[in-house]
Phi, psi and omega in degrees: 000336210269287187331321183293308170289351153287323175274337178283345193274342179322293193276330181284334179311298226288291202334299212288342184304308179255060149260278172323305172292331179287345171306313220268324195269315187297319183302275163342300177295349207264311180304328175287323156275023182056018185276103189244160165267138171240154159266160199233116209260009169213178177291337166342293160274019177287130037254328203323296195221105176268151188307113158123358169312179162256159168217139169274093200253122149328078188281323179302035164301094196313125159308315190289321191281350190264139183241155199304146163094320179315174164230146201224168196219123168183148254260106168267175170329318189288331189086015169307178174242132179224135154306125168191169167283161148285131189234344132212177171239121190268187159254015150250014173134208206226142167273160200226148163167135186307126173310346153287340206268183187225333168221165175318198186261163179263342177232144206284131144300093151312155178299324171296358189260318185331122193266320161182208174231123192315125184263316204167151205244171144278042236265174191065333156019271251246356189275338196256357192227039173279325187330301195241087172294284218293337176238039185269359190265337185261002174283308194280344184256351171279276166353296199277344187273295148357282187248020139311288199288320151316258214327308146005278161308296183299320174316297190297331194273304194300329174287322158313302184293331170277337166275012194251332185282321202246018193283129175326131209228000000 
């Protein structure tokens, strides 16, 4: 019995190893293509994009190509970074507003304020990095290089130990 429970905790580790890894190669690829994670730290777009989400933003994102109804990531005056819908488009920018919200953003988005446009979300992820919004994305691409690299190291040392314990005889 014991031996049966050793290779399965053996085998659920291998899940999580290349779980993990394909996560930690999907993340890498996507940043490199300019796709980044954001957190998402109010409430604003709820139900849509719930409060502690990830949310993934396109930065190569055409300005011109966005349409009423995207959700867009952008720089307000204040330099915060905000989520919000397009709810129209003027020819002096685009109104804006949280799916939470009861009126628009008070100020028209420009195009120089657009950071890009929300590809796809994650949501509570992110609850645990609200503190530090502003640095989960880079936290979160060290981290994952990080524990590539445990996980790794523990692969080899946890497969040697099971192919050296458990071999059939």
């Amino acid at each position: 019995m014991e031996k049966a429970m050793k290779r399965a905790c053996y085998l659920a580790g291998e899940i999580v190893y290349w779980a993990l890894c394909l996560v930690l190669i999907l993340n890498l690829l996507l940043c490199i293509m300019g796709i980044r994670p954001f957190v998402v730290v109010s409430g604003s777009m709820e139900p849509a994009i719930k409060t502690g989400s990830i949310s993934w933003v396109n930065l190569h994102a055409d300005a011109s190509c966005m349409e009423q109804g995207d959700i867009l990531a952008f720089k307000r005056n204040d330099g915060e970074l905000v989520l919000h819908r397009i709810v129209r488009k003027t020819e002096a920018g685009m109104v804006t507003k949280g799916d939470a919200n009861q009126t628009p953003d008070p100020a028209l988005v420009r195009e120089h304020q657009i950071k890009g446009r929300v590809l796809f979300t994650v949501p509570y992820v992110g609850k645990a990095f609200m503190r530090n919004a502003g640095e989960f994305a880079v936290f979160f691409t060290v981290g994952s290089v990080v524990l590539f690299i445990l996980l790794k190291t523990a692969k080899f040392s946890g497969g040697k130990y099971h192919e050296k314990n458990n071999n059939e005889k």
